[in-house]
CSV table of C-alpha atoms in Angstrom, one decimal:
chain,number,residue,atom,x,y,z
A,1,UNK,CA,2.7,146.7,129.6
A,2,UNK,CA,5.3,144.6,131.4
A,3,UNK,CA,6.1,145.3,135.0
A,4,UNK,CA,9.6,146.8,135.5
A,5,UNK,CA,12.3,144.2,135.9
A,6,UNK,CA,13.8,143.7,139.3
A,7,UNK,CA,17.6,144.0,138.8
A,8,UNK,CA,18.1,141.4,141.6
A,9,UNK,CA,16.0,138.8,139.8
A,10,UNK,CA,18.0,136.0,138.1
A,11,UNK,CA,19.3,136.8,134.6
A,12,UNK,CA,17.1,134.1,133.0
A,13,UNK,CA,14.0,135.6,134.5
A,14,UNK,CA,15.0,139.2,133.4
A,15,UNK,CA,15.8,138.1,129.8
A,16,UNK,CA,12.5,136.4,129.1
A,17,UNK,CA,11.3,137.5,125.6
A,18,UNK,CA,8.5,140.1,125.6
A,19,UNK,CA,7.5,139.7,122.0
A,20,UNK,CA,7.6,137.1,119.2
A,21,UNK,CA,10.4,139.2,117.7
A,22,UNK,CA,12.5,138.5,120.8
A,23,UNK,CA,11.7,134.8,121.0
A,24,UNK,CA,14.6,132.7,119.7
A,25,UNK,CA,14.2,129.2,118.2
A,26,UNK,CA,11.3,126.9,117.6
A,27,UNK,CA,10.7,128.1,114.1
A,28,UNK,CA,8.6,125.1,113.4
A,29,UNK,CA,6.2,126.3,116.1
A,30,UNK,CA,6.2,130.1,116.0
A,31,UNK,CA,8.0,130.9,112.8
A,32,UNK,CA,6.6,133.3,110.2
A,33,UNK,CA,3.3,132.0,108.8
A,34,UNK,CA,2.8,129.2,111.4
A,35,UNK,CA,-0.8,128.8,112.8
A,36,UNK,CA,0.4,129.5,116.3
A,37,UNK,CA,2.1,132.7,115.4
A,38,UNK,CA,-0.9,133.9,113.5
A,39,UNK,CA,-3.1,133.0,116.4
A,40,UNK,CA,-0.9,135.0,118.8
A,41,UNK,CA,-0.6,138.0,116.5
A,42,UNK,CA,-4.3,138.1,115.8
A,43,UNK,CA,-5.2,137.4,119.5
A,44,UNK,CA,-7.3,134.4,118.3
A,45,UNK,CA,-5.6,131.7,120.3
A,46,UNK,CA,-7.2,128.4,120.9
A,47,UNK,CA,-6.1,125.9,123.7
A,48,UNK,CA,-2.6,124.6,123.2
A,49,UNK,CA,-0.2,122.3,125.1
A,50,UNK,CA,3.5,123.1,124.8
A,51,UNK,CA,5.7,120.0,125.4
A,52,UNK,CA,9.4,119.8,125.4
A,53,UNK,CA,12.6,119.6,127.5
A,54,UNK,CA,13.4,122.2,130.1
A,55,UNK,CA,14.7,125.5,128.9
A,56,UNK,CA,13.3,125.3,125.4
A,57,UNK,CA,10.9,128.3,125.7
A,58,UNK,CA,7.6,126.9,127.0
A,59,UNK,CA,7.2,129.4,129.9
A,60,UNK,CA,8.8,132.2,127.8
A,61,UNK,CA,6.2,131.6,125.0
A,62,UNK,CA,3.4,131.7,127.6
A,63,UNK,CA,4.6,135.2,128.7
A,64,UNK,CA,4.8,136.4,125.1
A,65,UNK,CA,1.1,135.3,124.8
A,66,UNK,CA,0.4,137.2,128.0
A,67,UNK,CA,1.9,140.4,126.5
A,68,UNK,CA,0.0,140.0,123.2
A,69,UNK,CA,-3.5,139.0,124.3
A,70,UNK,CA,-6.3,141.3,125.3
A,71,UNK,CA,-7.8,138.4,127.2
A,72,UNK,CA,-7.4,138.1,131.0
A,73,UNK,CA,-4.2,136.1,131.6
A,74,UNK,CA,-3.9,133.9,134.7
A,75,UNK,CA,-0.8,131.7,135.5
A,76,UNK,CA,-0.7,128.8,138.0
A,77,UNK,CA,1.8,126.0,138.7
A,78,UNK,CA,0.4,122.5,138.9
A,79,UNK,CA,2.8,121.6,141.7
A,80,UNK,CA,1.6,124.5,143.9
A,81,UNK,CA,-2.1,124.5,143.0
A,82,UNK,CA,-5.0,122.1,143.9
A,83,UNK,CA,-8.5,121.5,142.7
A,84,UNK,CA,-9.9,124.3,144.9
A,85,UNK,CA,-7.7,127.0,143.4
A,86,UNK,CA,-8.3,125.7,139.9
A,87,UNK,CA,-12.1,125.8,140.4
A,88,UNK,CA,-11.8,129.3,141.8
A,89,UNK,CA,-9.8,130.5,138.7
A,90,UNK,CA,-12.2,128.8,136.3
A,91,UNK,CA,-15.3,130.2,138.1
A,92,UNK,CA,-14.0,133.7,137.9
A,93,UNK,CA,-13.2,133.1,134.2
A,94,UNK,CA,-16.8,132.0,133.7
A,95,UNK,CA,-18.1,135.2,135.4
A,96,UNK,CA,-15.8,137.4,133.2
A,97,UNK,CA,-17.0,135.6,130.1
A,98,UNK,CA,-20.7,135.9,131.1
A,99,UNK,CA,-20.7,139.5,132.2
A,100,UNK,CA,-18.0,141.1,130.0
A,101,UNK,CA,-17.6,138.6,127.2
A,102,UNK,CA,-13.9,138.5,128.2
A,103,UNK,CA,-12.1,135.2,127.8
A,104,UNK,CA,-9.3,134.0,130.1
A,105,UNK,CA,-6.0,132.5,129.0
A,106,UNK,CA,-5.0,130.1,131.7
A,107,UNK,CA,-1.3,129.1,131.7
A,108,UNK,CA,-0.7,125.9,133.7
A,109,UNK,CA,3.0,125.1,134.1
A,110,UNK,CA,3.9,121.5,134.6
A,111,UNK,CA,0.3,120.5,133.7
A,112,UNK,CA,1.3,116.8,133.9
A,113,UNK,CA,1.5,117.2,137.7
A,114,UNK,CA,-2.2,117.6,137.9
A,115,UNK,CA,-3.9,114.3,138.7
A,116,UNK,CA,-6.9,113.0,136.8
A,117,UNK,CA,-9.4,114.6,139.1
A,118,UNK,CA,-7.8,118.0,138.7
A,119,UNK,CA,-7.6,117.7,134.9
A,120,UNK,CA,-11.2,116.5,134.8
A,121,UNK,CA,-12.2,119.7,136.7
A,122,UNK,CA,-10.6,121.8,134.1
A,123,UNK,CA,-12.2,120.0,131.1
A,124,UNK,CA,-15.7,121.7,131.0
A,125,UNK,CA,-14.2,125.2,131.0
A,126,UNK,CA,-11.8,124.4,128.1
A,127,UNK,CA,-14.6,122.6,126.3
A,128,UNK,CA,-17.0,125.6,126.6
A,129,UNK,CA,-14.3,128.0,125.5
A,130,UNK,CA,-14.5,130.0,128.7
A,131,UNK,CA,-10.8,129.2,129.3
A,132,UNK,CA,-8.1,129.1,126.7
A,133,UNK,CA,-5.6,126.6,128.0
A,134,UNK,CA,-1.9,127.0,127.6
A,135,UNK,CA,-0.4,124.0,129.2
A,136,UNK,CA,3.4,123.4,129.6
A,137,UNK,CA,4.9,120.0,130.2
A,138,UNK,CA,8.3,118.3,130.0
A,139,UNK,CA,6.6,114.9,129.7
A,140,UNK,CA,4.9,113.3,126.7
A,141,UNK,CA,1.4,114.9,126.8
A,142,UNK,CA,-0.1,111.9,125.0
A,143,UNK,CA,0.8,109.8,128.1
A,144,UNK,CA,0.7,112.2,131.0
A,145,UNK,CA,-2.2,114.6,130.1
A,146,UNK,CA,-5.9,113.7,130.1
A,147,UNK,CA,-6.7,112.4,126.6
A,148,UNK,CA,-9.9,114.6,126.6
A,149,UNK,CA,-7.8,117.7,127.2
A,150,UNK,CA,-5.2,116.7,124.6
A,151,UNK,CA,-8.0,116.1,122.0
A,152,UNK,CA,-9.4,119.7,122.7
A,153,UNK,CA,-5.9,121.3,122.4
A,154,UNK,CA,-3.3,121.7,119.8
A,155,UNK,CA,-0.1,120.0,120.9
A,156,UNK,CA,3.2,121.7,120.0
A,157,UNK,CA,6.5,119.8,120.5
A,158,UNK,CA,9.4,122.1,121.3
A,159,UNK,CA,13.0,121.0,120.6
A,160,UNK,CA,16.3,121.6,122.4
A,161,UNK,CA,17.8,124.8,121.1
A,162,UNK,CA,20.7,124.7,118.7
A,163,UNK,CA,24.1,126.1,119.7
A,164,UNK,CA,23.6,129.1,117.3
A,165,UNK,CA,20.3,129.9,119.0
A,166,UNK,CA,21.8,129.8,122.5
A,167,UNK,CA,24.6,132.0,121.4
A,168,UNK,CA,22.0,134.6,120.1
A,169,UNK,CA,20.3,134.4,123.5
A,170,UNK,CA,23.6,134.9,125.3
A,171,UNK,CA,24.6,137.8,123.1
A,172,UNK,CA,21.3,139.6,123.8
A,173,UNK,CA,21.9,139.2,127.5
A,174,UNK,CA,25.3,140.8,127.1
A,175,UNK,CA,24.0,143.8,125.2
A,176,UNK,CA,20.4,144.3,126.5
A,177,UNK,CA,19.9,146.7,129.4
A,178,UNK,CA,17.9,144.0,131.2
A,179,UNK,CA,21.1,142.0,131.1
A,180,UNK,CA,24.6,143.4,131.2
A,181,UNK,CA,24.2,146.4,128.9
A,182,UNK,CA,27.5,145.9,127.1
A,183,UNK,CA,29.4,146.2,130.4
A,184,UNK,CA,30.7,142.6,130.2
A,185,UNK,CA,33.3,141.5,127.6
A,186,UNK,CA,33.3,137.9,126.6
A,187,UNK,CA,35.4,136.0,124.1
A,188,UNK,CA,33.5,134.5,121.2
A,189,UNK,CA,34.8,131.0,122.0
A,190,UNK,CA,33.9,131.4,125.7
A,191,UNK,CA,30.3,132.3,124.6
A,192,UNK,CA,30.3,129.3,122.3
A,193,UNK,CA,31.5,127.1,125.2
A,194,UNK,CA,28.6,128.1,127.4
A,195,UNK,CA,26.2,127.4,124.6
A,196,UNK,CA,27.6,123.9,124.1
A,197,UNK,CA,27.6,122.9,127.8
A,198,UNK,CA,24.0,124.1,128.1
A,199,UNK,CA,22.9,121.2,126.0
A,200,UNK,CA,19.9,122.9,124.3
A,201,UNK,CA,18.6,124.6,127.5
A,202,UNK,CA,18.4,128.4,127.4
A,203,UNK,CA,17.9,128.6,131.2
A,204,UNK,CA,21.2,126.7,131.8
A,205,UNK,CA,23.0,128.9,129.3
A,206,UNK,CA,21.9,132.1,131.0
A,207,UNK,CA,22.6,130.8,134.5
A,208,UNK,CA,26.1,129.8,133.3
A,209,UNK,CA,26.6,133.3,131.9
A,210,UNK,CA,25.4,134.9,135.2
A,211,UNK,CA,27.7,132.6,137.3
A,212,UNK,CA,30.6,133.5,135.0
A,213,UNK,CA,30.1,137.2,135.6
A,214,UNK,CA,29.7,136.7,139.3
A,215,UNK,CA,32.8,134.4,139.6
A,216,UNK,CA,35.2,135.6,136.8
A,217,UNK,CA,34.2,139.3,136.4
A,218,UNK,CA,33.5,141.5,133.4
A,219,UNK,CA,36.3,140.0,131.2
A,220,UNK,CA,35.6,136.4,130.4
A,221,UNK,CA,38.1,134.3,128.4
A,222,UNK,CA,37.6,130.8,127.0
A,223,UNK,CA,40.3,129.5,129.4
A,224,UNK,CA,38.4,130.9,132.5
A,225,UNK,CA,35.0,129.7,131.2
A,226,UNK,CA,36.4,126.2,130.6
A,227,UNK,CA,37.9,126.2,134.1
A,228,UNK,CA,34.6,127.1,135.6
A,229,UNK,CA,32.5,124.7,133.4
A,230,UNK,CA,34.3,121.5,132.6
A,231,UNK,CA,31.4,119.3,131.8
A,232,UNK,CA,28.3,119.9,129.6
A,233,UNK,CA,24.9,119.6,131.2
A,234,UNK,CA,23.2,116.2,130.9
A,235,UNK,CA,19.4,116.2,130.2
A,236,UNK,CA,18.3,112.6,131.0
A,237,UNK,CA,15.4,111.3,132.9
A,238,UNK,CA,16.0,107.6,133.7
A,239,UNK,CA,12.3,107.0,134.3
A,240,UNK,CA,10.9,109.3,131.7
A,241,UNK,CA,10.9,110.1,128.0
A,242,UNK,CA,14.7,110.5,127.7
A,243,UNK,CA,15.1,106.9,128.9
A,244,UNK,CA,12.8,105.6,126.2
A,245,UNK,CA,13.9,107.9,123.4
A,246,UNK,CA,17.6,107.1,124.0
A,247,UNK,CA,17.3,103.4,124.2
A,248,UNK,CA,15.1,103.6,121.0
A,249,UNK,CA,17.9,105.5,119.2
A,250,UNK,CA,20.5,103.0,120.5
A,251,UNK,CA,18.5,100.0,119.2
A,252,UNK,CA,17.6,101.6,115.8
A,253,UNK,CA,21.3,102.7,115.3
A,254,UNK,CA,22.6,99.2,115.9
A,255,UNK,CA,19.9,97.9,113.6
A,256,UNK,CA,21.1,100.4,111.0
A,257,UNK,CA,24.6,98.9,111.4
A,258,UNK,CA,26.4,102.1,112.5
A,259,UNK,CA,28.6,101.1,115.5
A,260,UNK,CA,30.1,104.6,115.8
A,261,UNK,CA,26.7,106.3,116.3
A,262,UNK,CA,25.6,103.4,118.5
A,263,UNK,CA,28.5,104.1,120.9
A,264,UNK,CA,27.3,107.7,121.2
A,265,UNK,CA,23.9,106.5,122.5
A,266,UNK,CA,25.5,103.8,124.7
A,267,UNK,CA,27.9,106.2,126.5
A,268,UNK,CA,25.1,108.8,126.8
A,269,UNK,CA,23.1,106.3,128.7
A,270,UNK,CA,26.1,105.2,130.8
A,271,UNK,CA,27.1,108.8,131.6
A,272,UNK,CA,23.5,109.6,132.6
A,273,UNK,CA,23.4,106.8,135.2
A,274,UNK,CA,21.4,104.2,133.2
A,275,UNK,CA,21.8,100.8,134.7
A,276,UNK,CA,24.1,98.6,132.6
A,277,UNK,CA,22.0,95.6,133.2
A,278,UNK,CA,19.1,97.3,131.4
A,279,UNK,CA,21.4,98.0,128.4
A,280,UNK,CA,22.7,94.4,128.4
A,281,UNK,CA,19.1,93.1,128.6
A,282,UNK,CA,18.1,95.1,125.5
A,283,UNK,CA,21.3,94.0,123.6
A,284,UNK,CA,20.5,90.3,124.4
A,285,UNK,CA,17.0,90.8,122.9
A,286,UNK,CA,18.5,92.6,119.9
A,287,UNK,CA,20.9,89.7,119.3
A,288,UNK,CA,18.0,87.3,118.6
A,289,UNK,CA,15.4,89.8,117.3
A,290,UNK,CA,17.5,91.7,114.8
A,291,UNK,CA,20.4,89.3,114.1
A,292,UNK,CA,19.3,85.8,114.9
A,293,UNK,CA,21.0,83.1,112.8
A,294,UNK,CA,22.6,85.6,110.5
A,295,UNK,CA,25.3,85.5,113.2
A,296,UNK,CA,24.6,83.0,116.0
A,297,UNK,CA,27.7,84.2,117.8
A,298,UNK,CA,26.0,87.6,118.5
A,299,UNK,CA,24.0,86.3,121.5
A,300,UNK,CA,27.0,84.5,122.8
A,301,UNK,CA,29.1,87.7,122.7
A,302,UNK,CA,26.4,89.7,124.6
A,303,UNK,CA,26.0,87.0,127.3
A,304,UNK,CA,29.7,86.6,127.7
A,305,UNK,CA,30.2,90.4,127.9
A,306,UNK,CA,27.3,90.6,130.4
A,307,UNK,CA,28.8,87.8,132.5
A,308,UNK,CA,32.2,89.6,132.4
A,309,UNK,CA,30.6,92.9,133.5
A,310,UNK,CA,28.9,91.2,136.5
A,311,UNK,CA,32.4,89.9,137.6
A,312,UNK,CA,34.3,93.2,137.0
A,313,UNK,CA,31.8,96.1,137.4
A,314,UNK,CA,32.4,99.7,136.5
A,315,UNK,CA,34.4,101.6,135.3
A,316,UNK,CA,36.3,98.8,133.5
A,317,UNK,CA,33.0,97.1,132.7
A,318,UNK,CA,32.5,99.8,130.0
A,319,UNK,CA,34.8,97.7,127.8
A,320,UNK,CA,32.3,94.8,127.8
A,321,UNK,CA,29.4,97.1,127.0
A,322,UNK,CA,31.3,98.7,124.1
A,323,UNK,CA,32.5,95.3,122.9
A,324,UNK,CA,29.0,93.9,122.7
A,325,UNK,CA,27.6,97.1,121.2
A,326,UNK,CA,30.2,97.2,118.4
A,327,UNK,CA,29.7,93.5,117.6
A,328,UNK,CA,25.9,93.8,117.4
A,329,UNK,CA,26.1,96.9,115.2
A,330,UNK,CA,28.5,95.5,112.7
A,331,UNK,CA,26.9,92.0,112.5
A,332,UNK,CA,24.7,91.0,109.5
A,333,UNK,CA,21.1,91.5,110.3
A,334,UNK,CA,18.0,89.3,110.0
A,335,UNK,CA,14.6,89.4,111.6
A,336,UNK,CA,13.8,85.9,110.3
A,337,UNK,CA,13.4,84.5,113.8
A,338,UNK,CA,11.0,87.2,114.8
A,339,UNK,CA,8.9,86.7,111.6
A,340,UNK,CA,8.9,82.9,112.1
A,341,UNK,CA,7.6,83.5,115.7
A,342,UNK,CA,4.8,85.7,114.5
A,343,UNK,CA,3.8,83.3,111.6
A,344,UNK,CA,3.8,80.3,114.0
A,345,UNK,CA,1.6,82.0,116.6
A,346,UNK,CA,-0.8,83.1,113.9
A,347,UNK,CA,-1.1,79.5,112.6
A,348,UNK,CA,-1.7,78.2,116.1
A,349,UNK,CA,-4.5,80.8,116.7
A,350,UNK,CA,-6.2,79.7,113.4
A,351,UNK,CA,-5.8,76.0,113.8
A,352,UNK,CA,-9.0,74.1,114.6
A,353,UNK,CA,-7.0,71.7,116.9
A,354,UNK,CA,-3.4,70.9,117.8
A,355,UNK,CA,-3.7,67.1,118.1
A,356,UNK,CA,-0.4,65.2,118.0
A,357,UNK,CA,-0.3,62.7,115.1
A,358,UNK,CA,-0.1,59.1,116.1
A,359,UNK,CA,3.3,58.5,114.6
A,360,UNK,CA,4.8,61.3,116.7
A,361,UNK,CA,3.3,60.0,120.0
A,362,UNK,CA,5.4,58.2,122.6
A,363,UNK,CA,4.5,54.6,123.4
A,364,UNK,CA,6.0,53.7,126.8
A,365,UNK,CA,3.4,51.1,127.5
A,366,UNK,CA,2.5,48.0,125.4
A,367,UNK,CA,-1.2,48.9,125.3
A,368,UNK,CA,-0.3,52.3,123.7
A,369,UNK,CA,1.5,50.5,120.9
A,370,UNK,CA,-1.6,48.5,120.2
A,371,UNK,CA,-3.6,51.7,119.9
A,372,UNK,CA,-1.1,52.8,117.2
A,373,UNK,CA,1.1,55.3,119.2
A,374,UNK,CA,4.4,55.6,117.4
A,375,UNK,CA,3.4,53.5,114.5
A,376,UNK,CA,4.9,54.7,111.2
A,377,UNK,CA,7.6,56.9,112.8
A,378,UNK,CA,10.8,56.9,110.7
A,379,UNK,CA,14.0,57.4,112.7
A,380,UNK,CA,16.0,60.1,110.8
A,381,UNK,CA,19.4,58.7,111.9
A,382,UNK,CA,18.7,55.5,109.9
A,383,UNK,CA,18.5,57.6,106.7
A,384,UNK,CA,21.7,58.3,104.7
A,385,UNK,CA,21.3,62.1,105.0
A,386,UNK,CA,19.8,62.0,108.5
A,387,UNK,CA,16.5,63.3,107.1
A,388,UNK,CA,13.3,61.5,106.1
A,389,UNK,CA,10.1,62.4,104.4
A,390,UNK,CA,7.6,63.0,107.3
A,391,UNK,CA,4.6,65.1,108.4
A,392,UNK,CA,5.6,66.7,111.7
A,393,UNK,CA,2.7,69.2,112.0
A,394,UNK,CA,-0.5,68.7,114.1
A,395,UNK,CA,-3.3,66.7,112.7
A,396,UNK,CA,-5.2,68.6,110.0
A,397,UNK,CA,-2.6,71.4,109.6
A,398,UNK,CA,-0.8,71.6,106.3
A,399,UNK,CA,3.0,71.8,106.2
A,400,UNK,CA,4.2,75.4,106.2
A,401,UNK,CA,7.5,77.3,106.1
A,402,UNK,CA,7.4,79.7,109.0
A,403,UNK,CA,11.2,80.3,109.2
A,404,UNK,CA,12.5,82.0,106.1
A,405,UNK,CA,16.2,82.6,106.5
A,406,UNK,CA,17.7,85.7,104.8
A,407,UNK,CA,20.7,85.5,102.5
A,408,UNK,CA,22.8,87.5,104.9
A,409,UNK,CA,25.7,86.2,107.0
A,410,UNK,CA,25.6,82.7,108.4
A,411,UNK,CA,21.9,82.5,107.6
A,412,UNK,CA,22.7,82.2,103.9
A,413,UNK,CA,24.3,78.8,104.8
A,414,UNK,CA,21.2,77.9,106.9
A,415,UNK,CA,18.9,78.8,104.0
A,416,UNK,CA,20.8,76.6,101.6
A,417,UNK,CA,20.8,73.7,104.1
A,418,UNK,CA,17.2,74.2,105.0
A,419,UNK,CA,16.0,74.2,101.4
A,420,UNK,CA,17.7,70.9,100.9
A,421,UNK,CA,16.2,69.4,104.1
A,422,UNK,CA,12.7,70.7,103.4
A,423,UNK,CA,12.8,69.2,99.9
A,424,UNK,CA,13.2,65.8,101.6
A,425,UNK,CA,10.9,66.3,104.6
A,426,UNK,CA,8.1,67.7,102.5
A,427,UNK,CA,8.1,64.8,100.0
A,428,UNK,CA,4.9,62.8,99.9
A,429,UNK,CA,5.3,59.5,101.4
A,430,UNK,CA,4.1,56.4,99.4
């Protein structure tokens, strides 16, 4: 049985779901027929790690498990607890298991905050089954949690809640006795506004509702809600997973040639405080890696925009970021430069030697000419087309075509010209 709710506790705390029926969202994790739901309902849970952004239900789901299980349930926070407390909890769990055959469900919030030694101390108890671990983290568990713990647990990735799901949570808070018990009247559009500004976070949505009631009163209109909450919440960790996920989305969207979607990711990064130099650096790489000679001007545009930004700064510098972003996204794409680099490095690794042929060597001294340095070199400018038949590769390496231009953009012209040139260069000399 749950302890009676303290009416003075925050609304988000009071409205925590008590059962799976009250849990909103994350159907891919706890929907009907899912392994986790079956495990909770049958009280046959194995160790799990719940990973996802704040306010997506990690702690709420842990409390649902606490209500459902017959096992002993212990909750600790990795920020507040050390190795000593962890070992005490695990030792008591071992005693309960040995004497009473009772298992312990151990919920560790912010498990990524435990250092390696703390996580290692937990491992034997999880491995033996004495402790059923329920870990919660906002970080990527595959990077921030001990690989041995991850391998012994099932990882579930929770997603930001949809607007419709947040509206359902807010509506329950308005009608449920733990919340406002139908004493507060709120326009549908005002409710939707709170759900939108929460940006997938149920805790932010409920805190916004609570602040609305405290500030506006028991009749909340859209106009008053908009006046109180002008901007939507931004969930963005400049050093964590949001940083990497968003720049990945930005690059892949430009690669996919959608300038409109690329602008969304660009301004999300700018609005979240991402340093513009980081964005310009990635666009400069993109200009060569994903466009290359399909549009040689792409790199020039990025570098010019970057230079202009350094001279002007924000906020007007946003024009240069957007200018470069749109140009890169709409430009013809080719990764021929990247493929040529890879093929060249592979050929170098496999080559028995990289000796320079005699005809390509310089002969600044008379004695070097006698030894044959420079002998047989044909000066291309003396030929009618400016190209001669010659072997320019290291001694013993066959002639190869590493750079394979695409037929997109300017690279189509490069391809045609290169085919003509290679036909001459690769000719056997008599």
